[in-house]
XYZ file of C-alpha atoms in Angstrom:
630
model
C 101.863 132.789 79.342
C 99.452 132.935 82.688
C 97.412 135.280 81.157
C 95.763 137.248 77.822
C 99.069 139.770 77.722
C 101.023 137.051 78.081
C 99.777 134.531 75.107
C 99.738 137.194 72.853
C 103.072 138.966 73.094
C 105.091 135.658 73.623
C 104.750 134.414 69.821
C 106.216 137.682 69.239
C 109.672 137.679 71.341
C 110.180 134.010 71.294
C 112.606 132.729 68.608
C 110.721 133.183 65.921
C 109.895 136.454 65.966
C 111.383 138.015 62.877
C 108.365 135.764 61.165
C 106.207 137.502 63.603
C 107.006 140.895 63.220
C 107.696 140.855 59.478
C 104.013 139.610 59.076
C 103.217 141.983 61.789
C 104.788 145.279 59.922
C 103.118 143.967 56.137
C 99.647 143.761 58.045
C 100.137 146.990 59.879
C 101.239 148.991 56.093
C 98.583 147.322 54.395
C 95.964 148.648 57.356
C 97.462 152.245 56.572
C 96.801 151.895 52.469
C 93.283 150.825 53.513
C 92.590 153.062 55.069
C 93.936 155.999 53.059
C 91.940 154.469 49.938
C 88.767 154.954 52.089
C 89.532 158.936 51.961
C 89.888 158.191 48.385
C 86.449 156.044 48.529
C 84.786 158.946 49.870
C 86.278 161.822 47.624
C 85.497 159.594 44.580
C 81.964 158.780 45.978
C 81.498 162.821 46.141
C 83.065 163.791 42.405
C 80.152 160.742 41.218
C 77.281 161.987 43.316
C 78.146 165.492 42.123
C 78.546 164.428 38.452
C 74.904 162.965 39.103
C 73.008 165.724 40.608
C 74.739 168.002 37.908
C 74.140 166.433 35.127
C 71.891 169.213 33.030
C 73.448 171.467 34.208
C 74.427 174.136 31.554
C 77.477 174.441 32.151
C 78.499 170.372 32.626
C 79.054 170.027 28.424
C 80.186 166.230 29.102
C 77.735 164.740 31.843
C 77.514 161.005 30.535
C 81.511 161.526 30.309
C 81.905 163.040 33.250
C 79.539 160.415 35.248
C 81.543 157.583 33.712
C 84.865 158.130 34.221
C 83.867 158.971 38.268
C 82.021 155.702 38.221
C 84.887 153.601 36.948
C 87.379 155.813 39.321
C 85.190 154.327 41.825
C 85.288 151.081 41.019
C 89.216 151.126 40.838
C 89.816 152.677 44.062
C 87.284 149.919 45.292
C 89.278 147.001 43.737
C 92.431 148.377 44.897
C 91.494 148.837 48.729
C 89.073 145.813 48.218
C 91.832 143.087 46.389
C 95.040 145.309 46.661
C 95.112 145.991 50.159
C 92.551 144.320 52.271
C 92.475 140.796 50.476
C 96.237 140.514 50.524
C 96.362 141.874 54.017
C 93.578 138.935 54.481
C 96.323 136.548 52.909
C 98.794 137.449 55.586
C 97.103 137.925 58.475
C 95.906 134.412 57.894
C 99.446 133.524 57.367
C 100.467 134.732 60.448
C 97.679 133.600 62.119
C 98.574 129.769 61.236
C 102.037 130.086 62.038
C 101.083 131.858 65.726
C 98.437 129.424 66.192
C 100.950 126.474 65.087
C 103.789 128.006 67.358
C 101.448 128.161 70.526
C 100.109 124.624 69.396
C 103.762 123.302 69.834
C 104.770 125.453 73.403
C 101.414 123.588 74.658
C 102.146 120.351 73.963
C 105.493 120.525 75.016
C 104.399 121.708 78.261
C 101.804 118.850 78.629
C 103.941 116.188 77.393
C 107.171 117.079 79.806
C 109.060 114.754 81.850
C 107.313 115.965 84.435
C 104.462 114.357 83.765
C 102.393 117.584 83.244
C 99.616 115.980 81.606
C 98.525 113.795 84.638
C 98.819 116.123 87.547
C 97.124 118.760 85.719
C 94.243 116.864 84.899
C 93.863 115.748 88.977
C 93.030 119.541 90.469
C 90.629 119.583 93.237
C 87.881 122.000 94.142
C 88.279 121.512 97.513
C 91.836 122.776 97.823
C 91.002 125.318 95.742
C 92.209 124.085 92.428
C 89.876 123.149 89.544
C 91.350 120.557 87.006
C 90.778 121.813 83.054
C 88.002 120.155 81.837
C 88.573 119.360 77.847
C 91.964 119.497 77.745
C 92.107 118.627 73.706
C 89.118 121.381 72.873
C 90.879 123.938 75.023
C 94.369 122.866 72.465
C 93.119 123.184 69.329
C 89.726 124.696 68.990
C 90.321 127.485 71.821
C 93.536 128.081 70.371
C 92.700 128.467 67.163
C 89.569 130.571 67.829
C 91.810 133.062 70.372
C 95.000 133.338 67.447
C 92.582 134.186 65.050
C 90.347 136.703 67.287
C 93.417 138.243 68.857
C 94.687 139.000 64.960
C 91.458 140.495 64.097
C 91.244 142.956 66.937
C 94.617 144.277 66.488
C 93.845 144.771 62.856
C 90.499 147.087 63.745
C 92.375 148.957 66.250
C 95.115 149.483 64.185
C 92.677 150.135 61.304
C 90.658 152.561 63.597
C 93.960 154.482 64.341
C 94.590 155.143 60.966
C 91.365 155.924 59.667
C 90.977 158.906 62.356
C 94.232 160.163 61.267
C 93.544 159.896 57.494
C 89.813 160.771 57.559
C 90.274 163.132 60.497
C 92.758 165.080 58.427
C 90.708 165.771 55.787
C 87.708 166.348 57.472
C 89.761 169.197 59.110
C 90.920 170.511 55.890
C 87.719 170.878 54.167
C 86.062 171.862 57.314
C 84.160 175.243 57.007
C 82.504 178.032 59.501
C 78.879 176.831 61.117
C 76.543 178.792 62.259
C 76.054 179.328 65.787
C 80.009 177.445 66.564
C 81.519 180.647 64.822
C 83.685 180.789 68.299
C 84.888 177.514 66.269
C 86.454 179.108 63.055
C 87.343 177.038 60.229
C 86.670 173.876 62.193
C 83.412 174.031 62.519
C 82.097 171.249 60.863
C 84.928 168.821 61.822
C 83.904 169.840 65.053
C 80.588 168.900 64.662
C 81.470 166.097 62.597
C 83.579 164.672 65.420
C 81.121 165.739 68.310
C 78.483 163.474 66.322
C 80.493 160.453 66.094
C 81.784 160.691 69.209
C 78.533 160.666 70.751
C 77.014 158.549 68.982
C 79.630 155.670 68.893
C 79.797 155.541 72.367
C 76.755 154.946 73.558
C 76.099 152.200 71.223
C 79.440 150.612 72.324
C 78.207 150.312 75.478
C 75.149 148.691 74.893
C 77.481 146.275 72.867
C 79.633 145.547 75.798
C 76.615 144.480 77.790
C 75.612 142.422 75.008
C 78.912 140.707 74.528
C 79.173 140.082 77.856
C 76.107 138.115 77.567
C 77.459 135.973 74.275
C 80.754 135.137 76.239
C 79.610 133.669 78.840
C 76.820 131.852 76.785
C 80.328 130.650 74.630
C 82.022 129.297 77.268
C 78.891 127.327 78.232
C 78.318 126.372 74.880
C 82.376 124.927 74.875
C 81.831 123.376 77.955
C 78.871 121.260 77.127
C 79.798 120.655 73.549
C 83.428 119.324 74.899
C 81.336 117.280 77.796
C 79.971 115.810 74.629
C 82.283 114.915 72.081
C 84.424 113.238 74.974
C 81.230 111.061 75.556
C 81.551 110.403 72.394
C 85.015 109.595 72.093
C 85.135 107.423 75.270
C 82.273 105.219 73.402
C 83.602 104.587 70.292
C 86.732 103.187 72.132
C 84.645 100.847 74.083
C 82.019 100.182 71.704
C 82.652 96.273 71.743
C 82.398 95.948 75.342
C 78.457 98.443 74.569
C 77.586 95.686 72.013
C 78.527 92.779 74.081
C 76.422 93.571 76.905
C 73.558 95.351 75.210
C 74.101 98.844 76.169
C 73.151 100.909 73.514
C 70.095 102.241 75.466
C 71.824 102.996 78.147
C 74.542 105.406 75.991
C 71.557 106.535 74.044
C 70.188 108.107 77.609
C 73.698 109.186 78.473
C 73.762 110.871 74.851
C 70.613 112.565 75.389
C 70.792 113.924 78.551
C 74.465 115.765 77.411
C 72.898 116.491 74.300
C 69.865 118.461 76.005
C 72.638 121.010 77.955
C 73.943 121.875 74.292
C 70.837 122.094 73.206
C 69.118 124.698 75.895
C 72.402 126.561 75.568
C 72.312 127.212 71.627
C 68.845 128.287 72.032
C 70.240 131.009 74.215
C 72.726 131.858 72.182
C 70.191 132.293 69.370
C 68.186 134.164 71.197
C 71.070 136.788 72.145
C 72.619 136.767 68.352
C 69.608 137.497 66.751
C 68.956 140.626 69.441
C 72.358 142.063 68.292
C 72.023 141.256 64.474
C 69.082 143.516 65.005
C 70.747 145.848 67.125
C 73.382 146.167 64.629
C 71.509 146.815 61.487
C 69.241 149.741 63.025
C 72.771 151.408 64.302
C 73.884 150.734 60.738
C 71.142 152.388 59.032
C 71.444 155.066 61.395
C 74.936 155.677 61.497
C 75.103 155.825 57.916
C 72.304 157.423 57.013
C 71.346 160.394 59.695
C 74.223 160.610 61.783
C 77.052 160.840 58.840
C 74.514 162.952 56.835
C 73.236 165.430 59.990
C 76.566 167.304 60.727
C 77.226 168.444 57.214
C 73.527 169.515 56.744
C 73.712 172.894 58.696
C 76.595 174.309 57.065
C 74.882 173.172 53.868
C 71.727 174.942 54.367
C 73.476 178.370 55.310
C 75.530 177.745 51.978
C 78.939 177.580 53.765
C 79.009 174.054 51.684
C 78.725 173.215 48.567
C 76.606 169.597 47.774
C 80.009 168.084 46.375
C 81.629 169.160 49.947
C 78.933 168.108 50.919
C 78.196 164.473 50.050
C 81.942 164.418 50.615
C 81.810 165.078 54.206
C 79.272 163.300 54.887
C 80.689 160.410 53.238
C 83.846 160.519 54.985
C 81.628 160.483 58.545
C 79.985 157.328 57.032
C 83.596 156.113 56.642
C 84.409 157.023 59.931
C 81.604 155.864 62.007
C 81.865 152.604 60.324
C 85.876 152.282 61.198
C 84.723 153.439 64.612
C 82.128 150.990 65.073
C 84.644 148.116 64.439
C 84.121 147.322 68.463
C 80.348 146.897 67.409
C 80.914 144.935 64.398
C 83.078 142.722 65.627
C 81.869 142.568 69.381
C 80.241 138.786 69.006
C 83.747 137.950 67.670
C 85.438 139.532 70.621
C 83.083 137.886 73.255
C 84.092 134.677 71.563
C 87.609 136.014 71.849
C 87.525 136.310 75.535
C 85.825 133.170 75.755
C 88.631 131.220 74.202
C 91.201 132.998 75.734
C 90.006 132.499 79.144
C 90.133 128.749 78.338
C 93.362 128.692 77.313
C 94.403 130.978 80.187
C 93.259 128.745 82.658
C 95.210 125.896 80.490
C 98.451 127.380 81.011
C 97.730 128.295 84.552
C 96.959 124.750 85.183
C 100.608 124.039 83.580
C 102.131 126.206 85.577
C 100.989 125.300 88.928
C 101.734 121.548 88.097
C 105.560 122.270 87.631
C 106.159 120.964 91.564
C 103.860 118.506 92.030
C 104.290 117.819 95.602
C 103.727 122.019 96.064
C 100.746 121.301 94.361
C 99.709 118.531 95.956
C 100.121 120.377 99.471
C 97.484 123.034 98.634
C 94.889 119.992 99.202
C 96.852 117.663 101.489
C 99.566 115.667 102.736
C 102.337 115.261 100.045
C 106.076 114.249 101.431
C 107.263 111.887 99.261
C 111.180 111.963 98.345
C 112.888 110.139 95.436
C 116.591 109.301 95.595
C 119.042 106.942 93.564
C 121.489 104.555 95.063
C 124.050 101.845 93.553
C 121.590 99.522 90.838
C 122.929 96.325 92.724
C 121.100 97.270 96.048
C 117.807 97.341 93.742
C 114.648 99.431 94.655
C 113.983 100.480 98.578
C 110.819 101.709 99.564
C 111.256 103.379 103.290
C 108.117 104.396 105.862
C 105.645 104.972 102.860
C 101.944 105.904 103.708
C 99.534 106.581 100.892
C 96.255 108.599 102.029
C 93.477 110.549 100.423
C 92.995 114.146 99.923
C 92.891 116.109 102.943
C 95.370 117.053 105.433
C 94.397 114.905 107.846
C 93.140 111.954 106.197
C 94.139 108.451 107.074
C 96.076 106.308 105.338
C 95.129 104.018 103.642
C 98.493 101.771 102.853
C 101.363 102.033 105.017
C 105.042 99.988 104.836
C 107.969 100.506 107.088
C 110.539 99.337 104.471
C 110.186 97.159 101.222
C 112.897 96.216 99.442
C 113.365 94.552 95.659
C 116.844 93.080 94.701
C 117.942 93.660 91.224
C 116.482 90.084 89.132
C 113.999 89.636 91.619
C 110.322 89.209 90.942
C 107.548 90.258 93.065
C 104.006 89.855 92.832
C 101.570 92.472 94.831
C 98.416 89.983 96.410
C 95.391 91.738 98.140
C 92.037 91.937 97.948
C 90.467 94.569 95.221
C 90.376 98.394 96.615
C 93.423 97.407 98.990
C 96.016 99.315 96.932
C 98.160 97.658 94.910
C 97.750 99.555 91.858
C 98.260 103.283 94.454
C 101.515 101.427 95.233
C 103.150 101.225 91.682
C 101.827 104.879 91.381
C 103.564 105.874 94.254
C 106.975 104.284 93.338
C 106.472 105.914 90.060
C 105.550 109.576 91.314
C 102.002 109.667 90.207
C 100.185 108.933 93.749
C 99.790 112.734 94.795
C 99.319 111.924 98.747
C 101.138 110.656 101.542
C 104.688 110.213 102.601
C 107.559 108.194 101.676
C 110.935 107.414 100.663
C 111.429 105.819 97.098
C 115.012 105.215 96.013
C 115.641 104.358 92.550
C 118.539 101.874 91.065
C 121.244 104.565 89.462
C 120.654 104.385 85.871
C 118.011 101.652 85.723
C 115.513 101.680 82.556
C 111.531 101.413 84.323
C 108.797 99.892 82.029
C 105.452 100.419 83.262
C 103.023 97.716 81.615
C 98.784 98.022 82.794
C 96.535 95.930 81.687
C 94.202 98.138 78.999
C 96.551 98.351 76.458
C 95.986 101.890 74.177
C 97.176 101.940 70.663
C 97.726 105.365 68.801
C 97.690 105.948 64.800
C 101.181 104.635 64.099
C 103.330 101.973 62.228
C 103.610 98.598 63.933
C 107.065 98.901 64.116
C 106.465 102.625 66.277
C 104.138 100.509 68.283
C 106.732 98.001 69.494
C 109.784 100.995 69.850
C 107.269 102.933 72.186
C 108.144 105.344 74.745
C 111.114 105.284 72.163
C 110.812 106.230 68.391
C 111.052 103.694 65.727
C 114.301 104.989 64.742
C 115.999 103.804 67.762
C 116.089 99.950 66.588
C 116.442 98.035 63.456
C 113.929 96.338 61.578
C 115.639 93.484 62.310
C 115.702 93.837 66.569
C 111.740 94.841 66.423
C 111.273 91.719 63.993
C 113.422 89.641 66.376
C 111.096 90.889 69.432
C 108.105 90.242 67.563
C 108.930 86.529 66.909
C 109.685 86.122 70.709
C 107.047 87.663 71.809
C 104.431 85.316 69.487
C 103.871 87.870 66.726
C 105.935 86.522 64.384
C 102.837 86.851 61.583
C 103.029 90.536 61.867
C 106.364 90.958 60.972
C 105.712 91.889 57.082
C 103.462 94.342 58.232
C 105.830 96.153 60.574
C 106.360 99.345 58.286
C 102.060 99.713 58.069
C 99.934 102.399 60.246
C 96.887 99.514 59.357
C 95.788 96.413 58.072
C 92.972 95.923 55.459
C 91.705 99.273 56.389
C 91.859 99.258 60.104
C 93.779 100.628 62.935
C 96.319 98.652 65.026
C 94.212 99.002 67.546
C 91.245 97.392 65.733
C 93.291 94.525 64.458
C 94.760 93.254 67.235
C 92.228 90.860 70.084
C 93.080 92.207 73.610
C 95.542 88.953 74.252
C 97.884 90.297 70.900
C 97.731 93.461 72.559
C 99.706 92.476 75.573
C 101.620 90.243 73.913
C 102.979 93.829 71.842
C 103.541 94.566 75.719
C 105.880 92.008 75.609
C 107.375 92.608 72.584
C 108.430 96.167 73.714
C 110.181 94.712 76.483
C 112.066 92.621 74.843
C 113.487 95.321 72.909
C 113.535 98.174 75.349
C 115.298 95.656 78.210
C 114.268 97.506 81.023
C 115.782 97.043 84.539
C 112.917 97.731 86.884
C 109.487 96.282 85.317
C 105.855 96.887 86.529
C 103.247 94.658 85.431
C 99.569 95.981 86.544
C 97.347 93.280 85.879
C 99.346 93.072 82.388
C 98.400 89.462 81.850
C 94.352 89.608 82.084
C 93.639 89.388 78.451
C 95.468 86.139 78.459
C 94.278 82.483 78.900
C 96.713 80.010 81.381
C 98.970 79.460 78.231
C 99.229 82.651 77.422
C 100.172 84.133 81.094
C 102.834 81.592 81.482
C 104.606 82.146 77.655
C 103.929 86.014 78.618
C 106.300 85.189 81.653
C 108.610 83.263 80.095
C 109.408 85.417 76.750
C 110.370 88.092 79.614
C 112.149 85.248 81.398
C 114.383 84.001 78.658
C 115.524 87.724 77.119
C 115.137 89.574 80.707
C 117.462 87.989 82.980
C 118.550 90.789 85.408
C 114.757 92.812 85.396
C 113.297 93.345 88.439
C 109.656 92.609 88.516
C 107.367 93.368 90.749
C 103.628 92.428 89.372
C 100.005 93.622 90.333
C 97.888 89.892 89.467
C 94.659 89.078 91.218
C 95.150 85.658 91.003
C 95.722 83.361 94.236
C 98.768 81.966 93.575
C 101.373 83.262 91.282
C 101.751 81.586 87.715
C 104.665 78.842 87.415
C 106.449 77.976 84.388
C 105.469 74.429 82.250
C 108.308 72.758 84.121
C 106.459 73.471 87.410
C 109.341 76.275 88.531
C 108.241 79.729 90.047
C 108.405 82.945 88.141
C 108.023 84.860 91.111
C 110.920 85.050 94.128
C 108.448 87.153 96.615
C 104.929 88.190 97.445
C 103.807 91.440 99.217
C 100.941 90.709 100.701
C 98.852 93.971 101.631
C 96.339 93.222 104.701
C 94.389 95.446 107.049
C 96.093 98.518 104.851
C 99.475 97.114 105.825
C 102.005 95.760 103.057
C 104.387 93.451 104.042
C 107.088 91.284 101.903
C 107.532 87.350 102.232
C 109.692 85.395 100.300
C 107.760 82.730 98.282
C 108.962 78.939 99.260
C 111.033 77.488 96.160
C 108.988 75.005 94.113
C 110.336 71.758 92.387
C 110.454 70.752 88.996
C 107.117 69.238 87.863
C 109.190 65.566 86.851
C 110.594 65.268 89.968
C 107.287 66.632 92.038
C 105.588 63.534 89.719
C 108.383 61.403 90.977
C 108.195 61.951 94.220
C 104.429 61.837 94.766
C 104.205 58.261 93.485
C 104.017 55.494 95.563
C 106.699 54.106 97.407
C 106.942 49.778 97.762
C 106.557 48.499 101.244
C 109.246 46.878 102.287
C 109.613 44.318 104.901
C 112.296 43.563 107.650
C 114.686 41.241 105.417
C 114.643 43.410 102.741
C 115.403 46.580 104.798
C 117.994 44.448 106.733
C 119.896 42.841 103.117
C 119.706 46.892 102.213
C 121.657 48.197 104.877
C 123.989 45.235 104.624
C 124.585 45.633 101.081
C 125.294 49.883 101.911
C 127.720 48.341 104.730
């Protein structure tokens, strides 16, 4: 699916495609019926128009009979190709178009949301290696999508409705085609001839012109996507952080930020208008004069020299009308089809950006150094970390964090310390596989469950209990295990509320203060029980209290879990008996990490005891002491 071709015919040989095709075959029968009941349109306009212009004559002895029962002829055949055919072939083409669009939908996000991590890498393309990330990933998903389905649908309906109209029309023109003068070299066919010649020459040209126009709108659409997507994701990004706007004041700030994106939309619509309103124009004088002169002009020699009669006449000339118009479907629709293009080149360059994010080291490489290997090995050996070096893009760009070996036993807990910017956070990346450059060794414990925990803690649109089972669904526990890790975890208040998407109106993520959100942190791992645990800066919403009971909930129902913690505080938080969480520190200086073991602490009773003063005691008394111990 790297390209037009290849969105469009995929629907159609996947696993669904008897759906596809049956819609398909009742779209492409009811195209045929339409356009056979414009032949009839045009032979029934004729018999009225006739009925009209001979109505005194002598021998008519029921005109007003005669002119009615053509006229309501007419308005059957126009509410069977107008309801009968083309609104039910409206009915399933927009069928099919919702189930294609809803297929595609699906094969999208299932290609983002791999195990490969799809989303992420694709988003972190770089111009300079020659790679551009897709800018609005979501617009490109469902309004691109949507828009392309729907415009691809359309445009194989007016070819297929073209197709079918030159047979049908065609055919009759050639049957009621007479002798012209001056084309008598022509026979018979004459007029068709000329009919043809006419449209032929005149569609053409104006085609043309249309291209150049729709040219124009398309890339003035995928400007106008770009900026309105640059927008909205302003937008978006606001209204999640609108406390932290309010706190500080900066509404005038976003205001400028709204403007300025705002402006870009704006100069581009005004284009657009400009470049709509040329070809509204445009198309209404080629109407008029399609319609009107060409259809008519053809017909009108053969008519003069009386090789016509006016009923073949207005009949001919009808059916041109007919045909121009089926013809000009291109010119018609060409706005639609620049949008078309528009959208599909968006979501082209979507699944191109999928597919080139399958290997993500390959990828990587394009723009610089990326080595890094990932192995497994016996869980009670723990996590090994071998000659990693973390750089920048750029093949020969320095690192930036190097380690000749680092190694974390199974229970042990680690905390990263280092000043901001030295890497701490590029480190958990790396051992996860989402730092794209450097080099390294990372070797896994066999069968270990990882849990990454950061410190901004994002809540989708789902029950509390989904909330707590995350990555997992809801129906992997019990209401009474997510209950359970709710009480440990100190949300024991929200346990009624586990089966609700919100409370009082509002979101999860409204309801809960920043410190209840990583305290849900801790309630998933509780239930999930991970073996390998990384905490990035996942106590900062918490007060002193909160950190240490934050430990100690993972503690108490974690007892194998290796942890190894990004904090930024100096020392590492204790428990309330004075005992450390943490076993070691890596301490990363001058871009070098390097593991210590952290010096065992006592109990805070016995540190008391210990630090109070001792009597002074004088030489009897130390003398009667040994003696006694003798």
């Amino acid at each position: 699916m790297r390209n037009f071709w290849g969105l469009v015919r995929a629907y159609w040989i996947s696993d669904r495609w008897k759906e596809a095709w049956a819609l398909t075959l009742v779209i492409a029968l009811l195209t045929a019926l339409s356009s056979k009941a414009s032949v009839w349109f045009a032979m029934a306009s004729g018999e009225l128009v006739n009925s009209i212009a001979f109505l005194h004559d002598a021998a008519n002895t029921r005109p007003l009979e005669t002119i009615l029962t053509n006229a309501g002829i007419l308005v059957l055949l126009v509410m069977l190709k107008d309801v009968g055919f083309t609104g039910v072939r409206n009915l399933v083409s927009a069928t099919l178009h919702r189930k294609w669009r809803g297929w595609l939908n699906d094969q999208f996000n299932q290609a983002l949301l791999d195990g490969n991590h799809t989303h992420f890498h694709a988003q972190h393309g770089s111009a300079d290696g020659g790679i551009v990330a897709p800018d609005n990933v979501d617009q490109r998903i469902q309004e691109s999508i949507k828009d392309m389905t729907g415009g691809a649908i359309g445009l194989a309906m007016g070819v297929l409705g073209l197709a079918t109209s030159l047979y049908f029309i065609g055919q009759n023109l050639l049957q009621s085609s007479v002798e012209v003068k001056g084309l008598e070299f022509l026979g018979s066919y004459g007029s068709a001839v000329l009919a043809l010649l006419a449209v032929a020459t005149y569609v053409p040209l104006n085609t043309w012109i249309a291209v150049k126009l729709g040219s124009l709108l398309e890339r003035l659409n995928i400007r106008m996507q770009k900026a309105e997507g640059s927008y909205r994701s302003e937008l978006t990004t606001f209204l999640r952080r609108s406390f932290h706007v309010a706190a500080s004041h900066g509404e005038g700030v976003q205001k400028r930020m709204h403007d300025r994106l705002y402006v870009d939309i704006d100069r581009t619509w005004g284009r657009l208008n400009v470049v709509n309103t040329s070809y509204m124009s445009f198309e209404l004088i080629y109407n008029f004069v399609g319609a009107r002169i060409v259809a008519y002009a053809p017909g009108l020699v053969p008519f003069i020299h009386s090789r016509l009669d006016y009923k073949g006449y207005i009949t001919g000339s009808e059916m041109v009308a007919q045909l121009i118009s089926q013809c000009s479907w291109f010119i018609h629709v060409m706005p639609a089809i620049a949008t078309l293009r528009a959208n599909s080149q968006r979501v082209t360059e979507l699944a191109n950006a999928i597919e080139k994010v399958q290997h993500p080291q390959e990828f990587y490489s394009q723009s610089g150094r990326s080595d890094f290997h990932y192995a497994s090995q016996n869980p009670v050996f723990g996590l090994t970390i071998q000659k990693l070096e973390l750089a920048h893009q750029g093949e020969d760009a320095t690192p930036f964090l190097s380690s000749a070996n680092l190694r974390f036993r199974r229970g042990e807990w680690t905390f990263l310390k280092g000043e901001s910017g030295c890497g701490k956070t590029s480190l958990i990346k790396a051992i996860n596989g989402l730092w794209p450059y450097g080099r390294g060794t990372i070797v896994f414990p066999e069968g270990v469950k990882s849990f990454y925990a950061a410190q901004e803690v994002k809540l989708p649109q789902v029950s509390l209990k989904q909330l707590v089972c995350l990555p997992g669904s809801e129906g992997d526990h019990g209401d009474t295990q997510v209950a359970s890790a709710l009480h440990k975890a100190g949300l024991g208040d929200f346990i009624e509320h586990m089966a609700n998407e919100s409370r009082e109106g509002k979101s999860w993520d409204q309801v809960l203060s920043g410190g209840q959100k990583q305290k849900l942190v801790v309630a998933r791992i509780i239930l999930q029980q991970p073996g390998l645990l990384f905490l990035d800066e996942a106590t900062g919403a918490l007060d002193p209290d909160g950190k240490i009971a934050f430990h100690q909930a993972i503690k108490d129902n974690c007892p194998d879990v290796t942890v190894i913690s990004v904090m930024h505080e100096a020392v590492a938080p204790r428990s309330a008996a004075g005992t450390e969480f943490y076993h070691s520190m890596v301490l990363i200086a001058d871009g070098v990490a390097t593991k210590k073991p952290l010096a065992p602490s006592l109990p805070l009773e016995l540190t008391t005891i210990l630090a109070q003063p001792r009597p002074v005691e004088d030489k009897w008394t130390r003398f009667s002491r040994r003696l006694k111990q003798k």
